[in-house]
Short mmCIF file of the C-alpha atoms (twelve columns), coordinates in Angstrom:
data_MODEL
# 
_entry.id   MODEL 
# 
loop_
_atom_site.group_PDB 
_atom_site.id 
_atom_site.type_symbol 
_atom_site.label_atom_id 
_atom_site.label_alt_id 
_atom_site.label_comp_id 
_atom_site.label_asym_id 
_atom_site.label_seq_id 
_atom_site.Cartn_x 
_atom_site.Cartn_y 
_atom_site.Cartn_z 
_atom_site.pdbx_PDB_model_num 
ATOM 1   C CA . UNK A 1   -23.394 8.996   -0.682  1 
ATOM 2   C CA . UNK A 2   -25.683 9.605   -4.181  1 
ATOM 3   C CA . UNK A 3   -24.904 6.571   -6.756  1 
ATOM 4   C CA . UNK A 4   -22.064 7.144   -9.291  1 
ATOM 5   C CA . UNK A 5   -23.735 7.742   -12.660 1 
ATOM 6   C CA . UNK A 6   -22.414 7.993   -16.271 1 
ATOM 7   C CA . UNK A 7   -21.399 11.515  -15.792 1 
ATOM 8   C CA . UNK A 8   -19.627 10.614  -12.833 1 
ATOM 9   C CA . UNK A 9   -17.643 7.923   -14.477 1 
ATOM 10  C CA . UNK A 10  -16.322 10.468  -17.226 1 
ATOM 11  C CA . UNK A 11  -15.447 12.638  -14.537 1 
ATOM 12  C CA . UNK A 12  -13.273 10.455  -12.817 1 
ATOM 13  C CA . UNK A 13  -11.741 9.325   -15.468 1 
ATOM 14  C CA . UNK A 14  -10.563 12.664  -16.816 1 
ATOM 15  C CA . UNK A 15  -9.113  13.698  -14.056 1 
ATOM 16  C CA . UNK A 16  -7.050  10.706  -13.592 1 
ATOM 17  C CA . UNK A 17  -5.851  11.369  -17.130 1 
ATOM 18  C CA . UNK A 18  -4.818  14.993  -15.796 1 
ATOM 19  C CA . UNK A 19  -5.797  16.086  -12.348 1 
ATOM 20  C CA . UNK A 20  -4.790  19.765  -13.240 1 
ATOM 21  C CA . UNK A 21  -7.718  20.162  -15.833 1 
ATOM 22  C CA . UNK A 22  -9.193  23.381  -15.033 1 
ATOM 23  C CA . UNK A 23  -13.059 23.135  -14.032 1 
ATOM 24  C CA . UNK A 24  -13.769 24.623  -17.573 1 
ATOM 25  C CA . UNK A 25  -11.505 22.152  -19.744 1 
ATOM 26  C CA . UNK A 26  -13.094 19.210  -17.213 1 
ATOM 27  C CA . UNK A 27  -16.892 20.185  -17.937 1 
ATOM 28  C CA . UNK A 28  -15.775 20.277  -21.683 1 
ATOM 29  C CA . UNK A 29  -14.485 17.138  -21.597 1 
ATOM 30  C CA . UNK A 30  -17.305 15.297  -20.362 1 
ATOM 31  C CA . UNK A 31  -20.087 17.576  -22.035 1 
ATOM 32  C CA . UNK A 32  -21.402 19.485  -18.450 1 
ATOM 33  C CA . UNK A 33  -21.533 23.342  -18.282 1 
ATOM 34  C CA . UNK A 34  -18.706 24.280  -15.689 1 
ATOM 35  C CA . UNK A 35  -21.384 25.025  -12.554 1 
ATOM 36  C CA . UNK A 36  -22.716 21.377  -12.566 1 
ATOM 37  C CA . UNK A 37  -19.373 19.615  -13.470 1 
ATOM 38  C CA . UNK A 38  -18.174 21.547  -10.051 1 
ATOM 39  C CA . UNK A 39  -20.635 20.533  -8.313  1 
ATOM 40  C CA . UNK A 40  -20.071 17.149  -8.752  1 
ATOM 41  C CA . UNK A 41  -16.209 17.524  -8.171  1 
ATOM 42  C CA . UNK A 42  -17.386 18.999  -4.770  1 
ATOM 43  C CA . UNK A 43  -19.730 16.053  -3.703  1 
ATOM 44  C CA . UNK A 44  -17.095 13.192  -4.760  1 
ATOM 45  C CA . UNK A 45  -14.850 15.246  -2.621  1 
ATOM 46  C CA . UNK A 46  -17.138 15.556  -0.014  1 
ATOM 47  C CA . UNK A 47  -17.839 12.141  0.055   1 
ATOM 48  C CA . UNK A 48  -14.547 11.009  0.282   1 
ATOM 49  C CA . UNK A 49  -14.850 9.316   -3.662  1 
ATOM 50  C CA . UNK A 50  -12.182 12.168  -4.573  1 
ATOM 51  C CA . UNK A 51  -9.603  11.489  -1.664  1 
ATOM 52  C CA . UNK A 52  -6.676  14.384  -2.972  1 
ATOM 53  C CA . UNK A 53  -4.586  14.797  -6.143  1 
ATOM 54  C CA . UNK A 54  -1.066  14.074  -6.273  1 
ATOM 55  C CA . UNK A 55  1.856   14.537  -8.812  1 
ATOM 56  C CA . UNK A 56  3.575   11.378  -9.870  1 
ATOM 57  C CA . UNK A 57  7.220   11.700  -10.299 1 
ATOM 58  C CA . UNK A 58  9.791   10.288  -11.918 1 
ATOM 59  C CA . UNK A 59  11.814  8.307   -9.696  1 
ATOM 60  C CA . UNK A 60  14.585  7.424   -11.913 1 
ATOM 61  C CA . UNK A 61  15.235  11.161  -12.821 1 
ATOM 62  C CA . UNK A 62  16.169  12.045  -8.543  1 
ATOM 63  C CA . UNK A 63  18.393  9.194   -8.467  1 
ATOM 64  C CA . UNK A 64  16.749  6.420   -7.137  1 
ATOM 65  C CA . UNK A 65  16.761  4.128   -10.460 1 
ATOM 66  C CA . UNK A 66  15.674  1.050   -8.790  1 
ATOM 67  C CA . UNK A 67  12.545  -0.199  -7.579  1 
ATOM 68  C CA . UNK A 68  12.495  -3.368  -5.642  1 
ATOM 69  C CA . UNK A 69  9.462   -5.245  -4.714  1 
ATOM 70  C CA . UNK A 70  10.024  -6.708  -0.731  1 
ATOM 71  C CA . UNK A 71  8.255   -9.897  0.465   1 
ATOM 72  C CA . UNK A 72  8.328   -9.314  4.755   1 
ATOM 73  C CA . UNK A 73  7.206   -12.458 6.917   1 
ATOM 74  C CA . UNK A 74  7.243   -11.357 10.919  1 
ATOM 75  C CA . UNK A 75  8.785   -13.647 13.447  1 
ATOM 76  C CA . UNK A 76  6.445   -14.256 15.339  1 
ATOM 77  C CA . UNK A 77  2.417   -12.302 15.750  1 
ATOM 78  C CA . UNK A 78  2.501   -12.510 19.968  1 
ATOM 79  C CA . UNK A 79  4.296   -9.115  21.138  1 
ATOM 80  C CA . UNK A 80  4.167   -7.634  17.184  1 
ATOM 81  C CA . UNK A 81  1.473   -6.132  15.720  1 
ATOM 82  C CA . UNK A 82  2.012   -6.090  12.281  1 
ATOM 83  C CA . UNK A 83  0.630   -2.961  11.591  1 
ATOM 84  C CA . UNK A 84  2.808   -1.066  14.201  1 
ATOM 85  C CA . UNK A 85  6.199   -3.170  11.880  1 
ATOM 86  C CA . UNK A 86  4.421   -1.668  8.600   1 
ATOM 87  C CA . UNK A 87  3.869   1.599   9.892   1 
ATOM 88  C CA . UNK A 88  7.410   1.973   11.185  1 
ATOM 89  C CA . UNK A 89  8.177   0.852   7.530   1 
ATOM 90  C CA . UNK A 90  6.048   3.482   5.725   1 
ATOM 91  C CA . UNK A 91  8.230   6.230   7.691   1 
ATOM 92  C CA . UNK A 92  11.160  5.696   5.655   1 
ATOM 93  C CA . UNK A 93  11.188  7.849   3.003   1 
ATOM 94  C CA . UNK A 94  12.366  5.240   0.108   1 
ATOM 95  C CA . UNK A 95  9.061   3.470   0.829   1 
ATOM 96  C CA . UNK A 96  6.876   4.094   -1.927  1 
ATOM 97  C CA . UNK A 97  3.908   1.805   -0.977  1 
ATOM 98  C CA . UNK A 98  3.332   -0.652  2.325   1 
ATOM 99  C CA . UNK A 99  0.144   -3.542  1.973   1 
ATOM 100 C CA . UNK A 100 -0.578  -6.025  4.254   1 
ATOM 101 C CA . UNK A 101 -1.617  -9.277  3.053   1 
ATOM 102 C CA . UNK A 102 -2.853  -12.197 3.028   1 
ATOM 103 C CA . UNK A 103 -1.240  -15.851 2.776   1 
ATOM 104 C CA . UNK A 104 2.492   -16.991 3.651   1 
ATOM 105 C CA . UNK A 105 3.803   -13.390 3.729   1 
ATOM 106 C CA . UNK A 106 2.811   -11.012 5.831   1 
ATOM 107 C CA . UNK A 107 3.063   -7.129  4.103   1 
ATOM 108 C CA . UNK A 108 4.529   -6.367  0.566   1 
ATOM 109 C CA . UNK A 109 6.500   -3.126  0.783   1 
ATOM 110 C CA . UNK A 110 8.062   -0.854  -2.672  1 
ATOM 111 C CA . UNK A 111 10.957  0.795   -2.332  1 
ATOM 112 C CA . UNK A 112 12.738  2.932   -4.363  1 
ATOM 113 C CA . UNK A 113 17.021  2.860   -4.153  1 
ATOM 114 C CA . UNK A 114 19.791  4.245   -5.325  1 
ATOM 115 C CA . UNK A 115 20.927  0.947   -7.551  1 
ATOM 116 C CA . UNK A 116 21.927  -1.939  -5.203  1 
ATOM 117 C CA . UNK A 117 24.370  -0.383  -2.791  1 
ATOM 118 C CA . UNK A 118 21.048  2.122   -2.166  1 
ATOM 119 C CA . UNK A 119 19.581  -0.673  -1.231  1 
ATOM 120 C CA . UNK A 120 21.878  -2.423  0.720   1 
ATOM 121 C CA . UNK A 121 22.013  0.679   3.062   1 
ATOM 122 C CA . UNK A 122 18.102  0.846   3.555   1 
ATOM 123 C CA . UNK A 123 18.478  -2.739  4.035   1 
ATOM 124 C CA . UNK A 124 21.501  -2.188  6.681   1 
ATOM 125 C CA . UNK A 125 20.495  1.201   7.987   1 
ATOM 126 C CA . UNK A 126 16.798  0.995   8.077   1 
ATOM 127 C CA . UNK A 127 14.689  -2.269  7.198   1 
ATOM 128 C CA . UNK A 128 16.762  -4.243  9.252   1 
ATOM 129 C CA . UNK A 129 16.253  -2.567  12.595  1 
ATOM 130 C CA . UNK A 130 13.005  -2.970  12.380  1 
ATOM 131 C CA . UNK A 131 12.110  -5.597  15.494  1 
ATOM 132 C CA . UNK A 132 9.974   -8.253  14.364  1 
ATOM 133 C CA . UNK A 133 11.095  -8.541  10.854  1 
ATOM 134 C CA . UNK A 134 12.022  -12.342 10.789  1 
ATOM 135 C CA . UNK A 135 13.140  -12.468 6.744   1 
ATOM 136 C CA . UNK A 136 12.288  -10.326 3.625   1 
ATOM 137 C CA . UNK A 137 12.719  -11.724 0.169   1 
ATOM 138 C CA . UNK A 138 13.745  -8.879  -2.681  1 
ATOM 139 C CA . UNK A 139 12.852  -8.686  -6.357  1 
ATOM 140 C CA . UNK A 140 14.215  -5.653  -8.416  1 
ATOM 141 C CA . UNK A 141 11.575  -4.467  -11.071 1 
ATOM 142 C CA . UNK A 142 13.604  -4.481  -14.137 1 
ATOM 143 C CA . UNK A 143 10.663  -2.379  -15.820 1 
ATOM 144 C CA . UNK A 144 7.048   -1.353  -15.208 1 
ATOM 145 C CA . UNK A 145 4.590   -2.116  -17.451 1 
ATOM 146 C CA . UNK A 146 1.606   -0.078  -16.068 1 
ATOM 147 C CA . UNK A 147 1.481   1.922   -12.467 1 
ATOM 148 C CA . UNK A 148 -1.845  3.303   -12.013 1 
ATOM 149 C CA . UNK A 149 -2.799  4.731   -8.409  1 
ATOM 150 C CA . UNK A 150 -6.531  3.701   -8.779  1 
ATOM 151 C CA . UNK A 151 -8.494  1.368   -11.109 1 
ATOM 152 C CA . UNK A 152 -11.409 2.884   -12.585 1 
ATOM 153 C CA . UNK A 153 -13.870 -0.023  -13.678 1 
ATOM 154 C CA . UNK A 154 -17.366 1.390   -13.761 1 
ATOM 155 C CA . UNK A 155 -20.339 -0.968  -12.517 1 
# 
């Protein structure tokens, strides 16, 4: 993989202010004729830099107003794998985002509900029949401050 330079930076950073720039409006932003700008685009792409472009949506606006922030610890690590718990996790649809981590807790999990008898369903229908899952502590985001998919800090 060729070293990120200045131009690169710019790049990436316009197109995680808008991802739908045209190659044209892109090179114009960061001062590249549209051939080279491309060309770069391709090579982050190809390198895996540039992983896909998504559309962020607004949960709130398809009915699921409530994003709660779950804390999972497993029972017990012989006969669970943790990944196989948070992968099971991830397929439910409410799941926004799935880590594993470090320290006293073993993944961090995002869902987006319904309001609280949404989540007491996923909780009831779906989280809890999860095997493994010993206990699961819930925090409802009463607003976000910042939500960013990547940071973009250039060395």
């Amino acid at each position: 993989m060729k070293p990120i330079d200045e131009l690169d930076w710019k790049i990436l950073a316009a197109l995680q202010q808008d991802g739908r720039l045209s190659n044209v409006q892109l090179a114009d932003a960061v001062g590249l004729s549209a051939s080279p700008c491309w060309q770069r685009v391709k090579r982050m792409e190809g390198d895996g830099l540039i992983q896909g472009y998504t559309t962020v949506l607004d949960q709130r606006l398809l009915g699921q107003s409530e994003i709660v922030l779950i804390e999972i610890t497993l029972e017990r690590h012989e006969g669970y794998q943790l990944e196989n718990v948070c992968l099971q996790i991830a397929e439910f649809p409410e799941v926004l985002e799935v880590h594993i981590t470090s320290g006293e807790l073993d993944c961090f999990v995002k869902v987006a509900c319904d309001g609280t008898r949404g989540y007491e369903e996923f909780l009831k229908n779906k989280l809890y029949k999860v095997p493994g899952i010993r206990s699961s502590k819930s925090t409802f985001s009463l607003r976000c401050i910042k939500s960013s998919q990547n940071a973009l800090i250039p060395t």
